[in-house]
mmCIF file of C-alpha atoms in Angstrom:
data_model
loop_
_atom_site.group_PDB
_atom_site.id
_atom_site.type_symbol
_atom_site.label_atom_id
_atom_site.label_comp_id
_atom_site.label_asym_id
_atom_site.label_seq_id
_atom_site.Cartn_x
_atom_site.Cartn_y
_atom_site.Cartn_z
ATOM 1 C CA MET A 1 59.882 -36.050 11.345
ATOM 2 C CA GLU A 2 58.921 -35.650 8.071
ATOM 3 C CA LYS A 3 55.133 -36.147 8.833
ATOM 4 C CA LYS A 4 55.499 -33.437 11.602
ATOM 5 C CA GLN A 5 56.909 -30.701 8.645
ATOM 6 C CA ASN A 6 53.999 -31.527 6.318
ATOM 7 C CA ALA A 7 51.608 -31.241 9.164
ATOM 8 C CA SER A 8 52.949 -27.810 10.207
ATOM 9 C CA HIS A 9 53.011 -26.995 6.825
ATOM 10 C CA GLU A 10 49.657 -27.719 5.643
ATOM 11 C CA GLU A 11 48.765 -25.836 9.160
ATOM 12 C CA SER A 12 50.346 -23.178 7.749
ATOM 13 C CA ARG A 13 48.628 -23.075 4.336
ATOM 14 C CA LEU A 14 45.063 -23.413 6.058
ATOM 15 C CA ARG A 15 46.199 -20.608 8.373
ATOM 16 C CA SER A 16 47.322 -18.425 5.445
ATOM 17 C CA PHE A 17 44.209 -19.166 3.431
ATOM 18 C CA LEU A 18 41.813 -18.415 6.371
ATOM 19 C CA THR A 19 43.537 -15.194 6.978
ATOM 20 C CA GLY A 20 43.980 -14.274 3.616
ATOM 21 C CA ASP A 21 41.936 -11.615 1.381
ATOM 22 C CA ARG A 22 39.979 -14.098 -0.593
ATOM 23 C CA PHE A 23 38.628 -15.962 1.777
ATOM 24 C CA LYS A 24 37.753 -12.688 3.646
ATOM 25 C CA ALA A 25 36.215 -11.522 0.485
ATOM 26 C CA ALA A 26 33.730 -14.835 0.444
ATOM 27 C CA LEU A 27 32.836 -14.458 3.906
ATOM 28 C CA PRO A 28 29.823 -12.393 3.448
ATOM 29 C CA LEU A 29 28.481 -14.553 0.699
ATOM 30 C CA ILE A 30 29.213 -17.748 2.588
ATOM 31 C CA GLY A 31 27.403 -15.942 5.579
ATOM 32 C CA PHE A 32 24.703 -15.319 3.518
ATOM 33 C CA VAL A 33 24.209 -18.846 2.393
ATOM 34 C CA ILE A 34 24.471 -20.221 6.162
ATOM 35 C CA ILE A 35 21.956 -17.537 7.195
ATOM 36 C CA ILE A 36 19.679 -18.762 4.542
ATOM 37 C CA LEU A 37 19.852 -22.586 5.364
ATOM 38 C CA VAL A 38 19.763 -21.932 9.293
ATOM 39 C CA MET A 39 16.669 -19.710 8.966
ATOM 40 C CA HIS A 40 15.064 -22.005 6.168
ATOM 41 C CA ILE A 41 15.609 -25.369 8.476
ATOM 42 C CA MET A 42 14.597 -23.451 11.859
ATOM 43 C CA THR A 43 11.479 -21.794 10.238
ATOM 44 C CA ASN A 44 10.451 -25.156 8.416
ATOM 45 C CA GLY A 45 10.763 -23.473 4.921
ATOM 46 C CA LYS A 46 8.327 -20.787 6.030
ATOM 47 C CA ILE A 47 10.914 -17.980 5.171
ATOM 48 C CA LEU A 48 11.147 -19.187 1.587
ATOM 49 C CA THR A 49 7.451 -19.061 0.727
ATOM 50 C CA PRO A 50 6.251 -16.649 -1.761
ATOM 51 C CA LYS A 51 4.180 -14.456 0.771
ATOM 52 C CA LYS A 52 7.024 -13.984 3.239
ATOM 53 C CA LEU A 53 9.541 -13.717 0.304
ATOM 54 C CA ARG A 54 7.106 -10.661 -1.074
ATOM 55 C CA LEU A 55 6.965 -9.357 2.427
ATOM 56 C CA LEU A 56 10.601 -9.643 2.975
ATOM 57 C CA PHE A 57 11.589 -7.710 -0.288
ATOM 58 C CA SER A 58 8.819 -5.063 0.784
ATOM 59 C CA GLN A 59 11.242 -4.271 3.947
ATOM 60 C CA ILE A 60 14.495 -3.583 1.627
ATOM 61 C CA TYR A 61 13.534 -1.072 -0.781
ATOM 62 C CA TYR A 62 14.178 2.220 1.589
ATOM 63 C CA PRO A 63 16.953 0.585 3.554
ATOM 64 C CA THR A 64 18.840 -0.327 0.541
ATOM 65 C CA ILE A 65 18.382 3.091 -0.755
ATOM 66 C CA VAL A 66 19.587 4.686 2.331
ATOM 67 C CA ALA A 67 22.527 2.013 2.766
ATOM 68 C CA THR A 68 23.808 2.897 -0.925
ATOM 69 C CA GLY A 69 24.440 6.591 0.376
ATOM 70 C CA VAL A 70 26.353 5.312 3.630
ATOM 71 C CA PHE A 71 28.393 2.982 1.801
ATOM 72 C CA PHE A 72 30.070 5.972 0.187
ATOM 73 C CA ILE A 73 30.544 7.463 3.388
ATOM 74 C CA MET A 74 31.737 4.105 4.717
ATOM 75 C CA THR A 75 34.122 3.988 1.826
ATOM 76 C CA LEU A 76 35.845 7.257 2.991
ATOM 77 C CA GLY A 77 36.366 5.558 6.664
ATOM 78 C CA SER A 78 33.480 7.662 8.026
ATOM 79 C CA ILE A 79 30.372 7.121 9.750
ATOM 80 C CA ASP A 80 26.771 8.306 9.582
ATOM 81 C CA PHE A 81 24.299 8.127 12.438
ATOM 82 C CA THR A 82 21.936 10.629 11.118
ATOM 83 C CA GLU A 83 19.893 8.081 8.684
ATOM 84 C CA GLY A 84 16.899 7.235 10.832
ATOM 85 C CA SER A 85 16.462 11.116 11.851
ATOM 86 C CA THR A 86 17.065 12.440 8.536
ATOM 87 C CA LEU A 87 14.314 10.062 7.132
ATOM 88 C CA GLY A 88 11.942 11.156 9.499
ATOM 89 C CA VAL A 89 12.338 14.804 8.982
ATOM 90 C CA ALA A 90 12.290 14.589 5.101
ATOM 91 C CA SER A 91 9.581 12.048 5.642
ATOM 92 C CA ILE A 92 7.477 14.709 7.019
ATOM 93 C CA VAL A 93 8.310 17.386 4.330
ATOM 94 C CA VAL A 94 7.125 14.674 1.719
ATOM 95 C CA SER A 95 4.017 13.654 3.398
ATOM 96 C CA VAL A 96 3.362 17.557 3.798
ATOM 97 C CA LEU A 97 4.247 18.726 0.313
ATOM 98 C CA SER A 98 2.199 15.409 -1.113
ATOM 99 C CA PHE A 99 -0.940 17.245 -0.667
ATOM 100 C CA TYR A 100 0.108 20.125 -3.117
ATOM 101 C CA SER A 101 2.277 17.937 -5.884
ATOM 102 C CA ILE A 102 4.046 14.621 -6.002
ATOM 103 C CA PRO A 103 7.084 15.901 -7.762
ATOM 104 C CA LEU A 104 7.248 18.539 -5.229
ATOM 105 C CA ALA A 105 7.001 16.282 -2.400
ATOM 106 C CA ILE A 106 10.048 14.283 -3.855
ATOM 107 C CA ALA A 107 12.113 17.084 -4.730
ATOM 108 C CA GLY A 108 11.364 18.633 -1.032
ATOM 109 C CA GLY A 109 12.418 15.186 0.640
ATOM 110 C CA ILE A 110 15.632 14.906 -1.255
ATOM 111 C CA LEU A 111 16.535 18.744 -0.630
ATOM 112 C CA THR A 112 15.619 18.189 2.819
ATOM 113 C CA GLY A 113 17.787 15.055 3.287
ATOM 114 C CA ALA A 114 20.580 16.770 1.050
ATOM 115 C CA ALA A 115 20.813 19.864 3.365
ATOM 116 C CA ILE A 116 21.118 17.708 6.500
ATOM 117 C CA GLY A 117 23.910 15.921 4.558
ATOM 118 C CA ALA A 118 25.513 19.358 3.875
ATOM 119 C CA ILE A 119 25.357 20.431 7.742
ATOM 120 C CA ASN A 120 27.094 16.786 8.556
ATOM 121 C CA GLY A 121 29.349 17.186 5.983
ATOM 122 C CA PHE A 122 30.307 21.133 6.790
ATOM 123 C CA PHE A 123 30.988 20.777 10.471
ATOM 124 C CA HIS A 124 33.018 17.408 9.616
ATOM 125 C CA VAL A 125 35.029 19.016 7.091
ATOM 126 C CA LYS A 126 35.173 22.547 8.135
ATOM 127 C CA PHE A 127 35.714 22.264 11.791
ATOM 128 C CA ARG A 128 37.706 18.920 11.329
ATOM 129 C CA LEU A 129 35.481 16.812 13.610
ATOM 130 C CA PRO A 130 35.367 13.111 13.766
ATOM 131 C CA SER A 131 32.348 11.828 11.392
ATOM 132 C CA PHE A 132 30.997 9.919 14.217
ATOM 133 C CA ILE A 133 30.810 13.161 16.900
ATOM 134 C CA VAL A 134 29.289 15.318 14.107
ATOM 135 C CA THR A 135 26.218 12.889 13.130
ATOM 136 C CA ILE A 136 25.569 11.745 16.874
ATOM 137 C CA CYS A 137 24.963 15.439 17.657
ATOM 138 C CA THR A 138 22.907 16.147 14.350
ATOM 139 C CA MET A 139 20.993 12.585 14.921
ATOM 140 C CA TYR A 140 19.999 14.102 18.476
ATOM 141 C CA LEU A 141 19.303 17.559 16.759
ATOM 142 C CA PHE A 142 16.885 16.287 14.041
ATOM 143 C CA ARG A 143 15.181 13.664 16.126
ATOM 144 C CA GLY A 144 14.262 16.335 18.261
ATOM 145 C CA VAL A 145 12.686 18.152 15.074
ATOM 146 C CA CYS A 146 10.975 15.400 14.241
ATOM 147 C CA ALA A 147 9.181 14.526 17.579
ATOM 148 C CA TYR A 148 8.487 18.229 17.530
ATOM 149 C CA PHE A 149 6.187 18.033 14.656
ATOM 150 C CA THR A 150 4.597 14.626 15.483
ATOM 151 C CA THR A 151 3.965 15.155 19.121
ATOM 152 C CA GLU A 152 0.139 16.217 18.850
ATOM 153 C CA THR A 153 -0.419 13.655 16.192
ATOM 154 C CA ALA A 154 0.907 11.823 13.200
ATOM 155 C CA VAL A 155 1.523 13.928 10.270
ATOM 156 C CA PRO A 156 -0.537 12.358 7.175
ATOM 157 C CA ALA A 157 0.096 12.123 3.580
ATOM 158 C CA SER A 158 -2.348 12.842 0.552
ATOM 159 C CA ASN A 159 -4.212 9.899 -0.949
ATOM 160 C CA ALA A 160 -2.590 10.583 -4.077
ATOM 161 C CA ILE A 161 0.794 9.641 -2.492
ATOM 162 C CA LYS A 162 -0.731 6.548 -0.869
ATOM 163 C CA ALA A 163 -2.144 5.335 -4.193
ATOM 164 C CA LEU A 164 1.769 4.959 -5.532
ATOM 165 C CA ASP A 165 2.524 1.968 -2.968
ATOM 166 C CA GLN A 166 2.961 -0.421 -5.766
ATOM 167 C CA ASP A 167 5.958 -2.975 -5.729
ATOM 168 C CA SER A 168 6.889 -2.104 -9.368
ATOM 169 C CA LEU A 169 7.500 1.938 -8.512
ATOM 170 C CA LYS A 170 9.535 0.616 -5.403
ATOM 171 C CA ILE A 171 11.661 -1.714 -7.347
ATOM 172 C CA THR A 172 12.220 0.269 -9.876
ATOM 173 C CA ILE A 173 13.467 3.437 -7.894
ATOM 174 C CA THR A 174 15.978 0.978 -6.082
ATOM 175 C CA LEU A 175 17.350 -0.553 -9.042
ATOM 176 C CA VAL A 176 17.676 2.950 -10.775
ATOM 177 C CA VAL A 177 19.532 4.483 -7.400
ATOM 178 C CA LEU A 178 21.865 0.970 -7.530
ATOM 179 C CA ALA A 179 22.580 1.363 -10.974
ATOM 180 C CA VAL A 180 23.776 4.751 -10.956
ATOM 181 C CA ALA A 181 25.632 4.525 -7.713
ATOM 182 C CA PHE A 182 27.448 1.359 -9.532
ATOM 183 C CA PHE A 183 28.191 3.422 -12.322
ATOM 184 C CA LEU A 184 29.777 6.257 -10.375
ATOM 185 C CA PHE A 185 31.484 3.856 -8.127
ATOM 186 C CA LYS A 186 32.878 1.662 -10.696
ATOM 187 C CA PHE A 187 33.589 3.803 -13.786
ATOM 188 C CA THR A 188 34.299 7.595 -12.565
ATOM 189 C CA ARG A 189 36.662 9.278 -10.874
ATOM 190 C CA ILE A 190 34.381 9.438 -7.916
ATOM 191 C CA GLY A 191 34.612 5.899 -6.838
ATOM 192 C CA ASN A 192 38.334 6.020 -6.852
ATOM 193 C CA ASP A 193 38.632 9.139 -4.805
ATOM 194 C CA VAL A 194 36.663 8.161 -2.165
ATOM 195 C CA LYS A 195 38.519 4.656 -2.118
ATOM 196 C CA ALA A 196 41.509 6.727 -2.024
ATOM 197 C CA VAL A 197 40.807 9.114 1.008
ATOM 198 C CA GLY A 198 39.598 5.759 2.747
ATOM 199 C CA SER A 199 42.828 4.268 2.305
ATOM 200 C CA GLY A 200 44.700 6.999 3.364
ATOM 201 C CA GLU A 201 43.783 11.198 3.445
ATOM 202 C CA THR A 202 46.939 12.401 3.414
ATOM 203 C CA ALA A 203 48.102 10.162 0.417
ATOM 204 C CA ALA A 204 45.056 10.942 -1.583
ATOM 205 C CA ARG A 205 45.790 14.928 -0.836
ATOM 206 C CA PHE A 206 48.912 14.724 -2.142
ATOM 207 C CA SER A 207 47.927 13.011 -5.206
ATOM 208 C CA GLY A 208 45.735 15.496 -6.323
ATOM 209 C CA VAL A 209 42.323 14.516 -4.463
ATOM 210 C CA ARG A 210 40.096 17.591 -3.075
ATOM 211 C CA THR A 211 39.564 15.414 0.203
ATOM 212 C CA GLY A 212 37.189 18.047 1.811
ATOM 213 C CA ARG A 213 35.241 18.489 -1.302
ATOM 214 C CA VAL A 214 35.300 14.589 -1.603
ATOM 215 C CA LYS A 215 33.594 13.991 1.751
ATOM 216 C CA PHE A 216 31.623 16.970 1.913
ATOM 217 C CA LEU A 217 29.654 15.955 -1.297
ATOM 218 C CA ALA A 218 29.596 12.250 0.189
ATOM 219 C CA PHE A 219 27.610 13.692 2.846
ATOM 220 C CA VAL A 220 25.276 15.541 0.793
ATOM 221 C CA ALA A 221 24.740 12.628 -1.667
ATOM 222 C CA ALA A 222 23.918 10.177 1.325
ATOM 223 C CA GLY A 223 21.405 12.619 2.847
ATOM 224 C CA ALA A 224 19.868 13.160 -0.830
ATOM 225 C CA LEU A 225 19.680 9.497 -1.310
ATOM 226 C CA THR A 226 17.920 9.378 2.443
ATOM 227 C CA GLY A 227 15.335 12.061 1.534
ATOM 228 C CA LEU A 228 14.358 9.862 -1.799
ATOM 229 C CA ALA A 229 14.030 6.765 0.566
ATOM 230 C CA ALA A 230 11.431 8.937 2.722
ATOM 231 C CA PHE A 231 9.634 9.101 -0.497
ATOM 232 C CA VAL A 232 9.468 5.523 -0.542
ATOM 233 C CA ASN A 233 8.722 5.054 3.053
ATOM 234 C CA VAL A 234 6.071 7.491 2.903
ATOM 235 C CA ILE A 235 3.875 5.842 0.364
ATOM 236 C CA LYS A 236 4.397 2.645 2.193
ATOM 237 C CA VAL A 237 3.157 3.752 5.680
ATOM 238 C CA GLY A 238 0.757 6.665 4.858
ATOM 239 C CA SER A 239 1.573 8.486 7.823
ATOM 240 C CA ILE A 240 4.514 9.554 9.931
ATOM 241 C CA THR A 241 5.110 9.397 13.642
ATOM 242 C CA SER A 242 7.971 10.330 15.948
ATOM 243 C CA THR A 243 9.099 6.694 15.588
ATOM 244 C CA ALA A 244 9.822 7.343 11.732
ATOM 245 C CA GLY A 245 13.371 5.831 11.007
ATOM 246 C CA ASN A 246 14.123 4.838 14.592
ATOM 247 C CA GLN A 247 17.038 2.832 14.803
ATOM 248 C CA LEU A 248 17.578 3.021 11.006
ATOM 249 C CA GLU A 249 21.134 3.832 11.184
ATOM 250 C CA THR A 250 22.089 0.651 13.485
ATOM 251 C CA GLN A 251 20.198 -1.461 10.683
ATOM 252 C CA ILE A 252 22.246 0.449 7.824
ATOM 253 C CA LEU A 253 25.460 -0.010 9.718
ATOM 254 C CA ILE A 254 24.920 -3.787 10.637
ATOM 255 C CA SER A 255 23.836 -4.637 6.928
ATOM 256 C CA LEU A 256 26.929 -2.905 5.472
ATOM 257 C CA VAL A 257 28.969 -4.811 7.902
ATOM 258 C CA LEU A 258 27.452 -7.909 7.285
ATOM 259 C CA GLY A 259 27.954 -7.645 3.542
ATOM 260 C CA GLY A 260 31.646 -7.635 3.877
ATOM 261 C CA LEU A 261 32.155 -3.822 3.919
ATOM 262 C CA PRO A 262 35.282 -3.138 6.155
ATOM 263 C CA ILE A 263 34.566 -0.117 8.690
ATOM 264 C CA THR A 264 37.958 1.378 7.726
ATOM 265 C CA GLY A 265 36.680 1.863 4.143
ATOM 266 C CA GLY A 266 39.290 2.071 1.648
ATOM 267 C CA ALA A 267 40.096 -0.085 -1.555
ATOM 268 C CA LYS A 268 39.024 -3.236 -0.176
ATOM 269 C CA VAL A 269 35.155 -2.331 -0.285
ATOM 270 C CA ARG A 270 33.020 -3.988 -2.984
ATOM 271 C CA PHE A 271 29.823 -2.631 -4.153
ATOM 272 C CA SER A 272 28.270 -5.972 -3.367
ATOM 273 C CA ASN A 273 28.621 -5.142 0.293
ATOM 274 C CA ILE A 274 25.414 -3.285 -0.184
ATOM 275 C CA ILE A 275 23.025 -5.962 -1.669
ATOM 276 C CA ILE A 276 24.274 -8.985 0.226
ATOM 277 C CA GLY A 277 24.309 -6.844 3.532
ATOM 278 C CA THR A 278 20.768 -5.562 3.117
ATOM 279 C CA LEU A 279 19.308 -8.881 1.951
ATOM 280 C CA MET A 280 21.387 -10.907 4.690
ATOM 281 C CA TYR A 281 19.662 -8.422 7.488
ATOM 282 C CA ALA A 282 16.363 -8.656 6.168
ATOM 283 C CA ILE A 283 16.509 -12.415 6.019
ATOM 284 C CA LEU A 284 17.805 -12.670 9.598
ATOM 285 C CA ASN A 285 15.284 -10.220 10.793
ATOM 286 C CA SER A 286 12.193 -12.031 9.387
ATOM 287 C CA GLY A 287 13.641 -15.475 10.195
ATOM 288 C CA LEU A 288 13.748 -14.272 14.066
ATOM 289 C CA SER A 289 10.420 -12.901 13.621
ATOM 290 C CA ILE A 290 8.917 -15.955 12.110
ATOM 291 C CA LEU A 291 10.398 -17.926 15.057
ATOM 292 C CA GLY A 292 8.647 -15.705 17.724
ATOM 293 C CA TYR A 293 11.471 -14.219 19.438
ATOM 294 C CA GLU A 294 10.936 -11.105 21.755
ATOM 295 C CA PRO A 295 12.452 -7.827 20.237
ATOM 296 C CA GLN A 296 15.195 -7.700 23.267
ATOM 297 C CA VAL A 297 16.202 -11.435 21.860
ATOM 298 C CA GLN A 298 16.215 -10.233 18.214
ATOM 299 C CA GLN A 299 18.469 -7.464 19.224
ATOM 300 C CA LEU A 300 20.874 -9.612 21.512
ATOM 301 C CA ILE A 301 21.210 -12.277 18.386
ATOM 302 C CA LYS A 302 21.590 -9.680 15.629
ATOM 303 C CA GLY A 303 24.345 -8.214 18.121
ATOM 304 C CA ILE A 304 26.316 -11.357 18.280
ATOM 305 C CA VAL A 305 26.348 -11.929 14.475
ATOM 306 C CA PHE A 306 27.237 -8.274 13.819
ATOM 307 C CA LEU A 307 30.242 -9.050 16.533
ATOM 308 C CA ILE A 308 31.186 -12.045 14.697
ATOM 309 C CA PHE A 309 31.574 -10.630 11.394
ATOM 310 C CA VAL A 310 33.307 -7.483 12.547
ATOM 311 C CA ALA A 311 35.979 -9.759 14.111
ATOM 312 C CA LEU A 312 36.270 -11.936 11.220
ATOM 313 C CA THR A 313 36.176 -9.245 8.571
ATOM 314 C CA ILE A 314 38.275 -6.399 9.852
ATOM 315 C CA ASP A 315 41.562 -5.594 8.454
ATOM 316 C CA ARG A 316 43.690 -4.817 11.755
ATOM 317 C CA LYS A 317 46.353 -3.760 9.584
ATOM 318 C CA ALA A 318 44.911 -0.767 7.983
ATOM 319 C CA LEU A 319 42.720 -0.135 11.777
ATOM 320 C CA LYS A 320 42.638 3.431 12.750
ATOM 321 C CA VAL A 321 40.011 5.722 14.470
ATOM 322 C CA ILE A 322 36.899 6.504 12.156
ATOM 323 C CA LYS A 323 37.208 9.542 10.401
#
């Protein structure tokens, strides 16, 4: 009888540990290590060779910048599906303006992204439309704009901007964005406000948070960062086609969820969600490519991994419709 009680007690403790906040917080890091080990074994160590690592890191600069902006939107409990189309349109602007001036091209990309973010934020806040409905509509709108300007031929960038394709520059831009965002999220009122809105918009409003303004500015900032990411994208690819940024929104969403960011937002988000998530997605993507899987099979595997992580990390007590 006593043995059964002890076994039941141990089982209860184990269940409590596995469903506790500490274990859920550690899951992304555990998953990151597991994916590295699995891919290392399956690729016979090829994924960790210097050449592959350099290629891997070259693929995460602009997604990390975009993910940083989307991180603030998802902390609100909202979602944004326009990153890919925003990147495409902003990349066209950067490419065209690069023939006049590089600083002008950078400013043009950032302002274009910010303007698209402002449109999303305006309709979301002013008309109280769910963010996923607004951004799905604008995703198609701006994807159409991107396709219109690239129907005849790709939009080329100047040789001057293509000459900037250096890892040191892209690393610097990415690190500066992460450092500024971390400071704002951790040490200013901005971080507290977005977490408060994500935890409960009504309570946040009664506590003095200007919820509408916070949400609008989050979308503008996310758009501006996507515009900056467009500059990084252009110096890498050199010309823009209608497929620029295609499925980027899916990549960012999967990356952040893999990094442990709860889709309900709120106080449990961690800034490390960005870094762990983008690295995990890049390693998974690179490993599947090395193994020679077809794109359709890769999508299937990513979908399964994504579903597992959502099931394990989602906070069912705070579950609600995305705002």
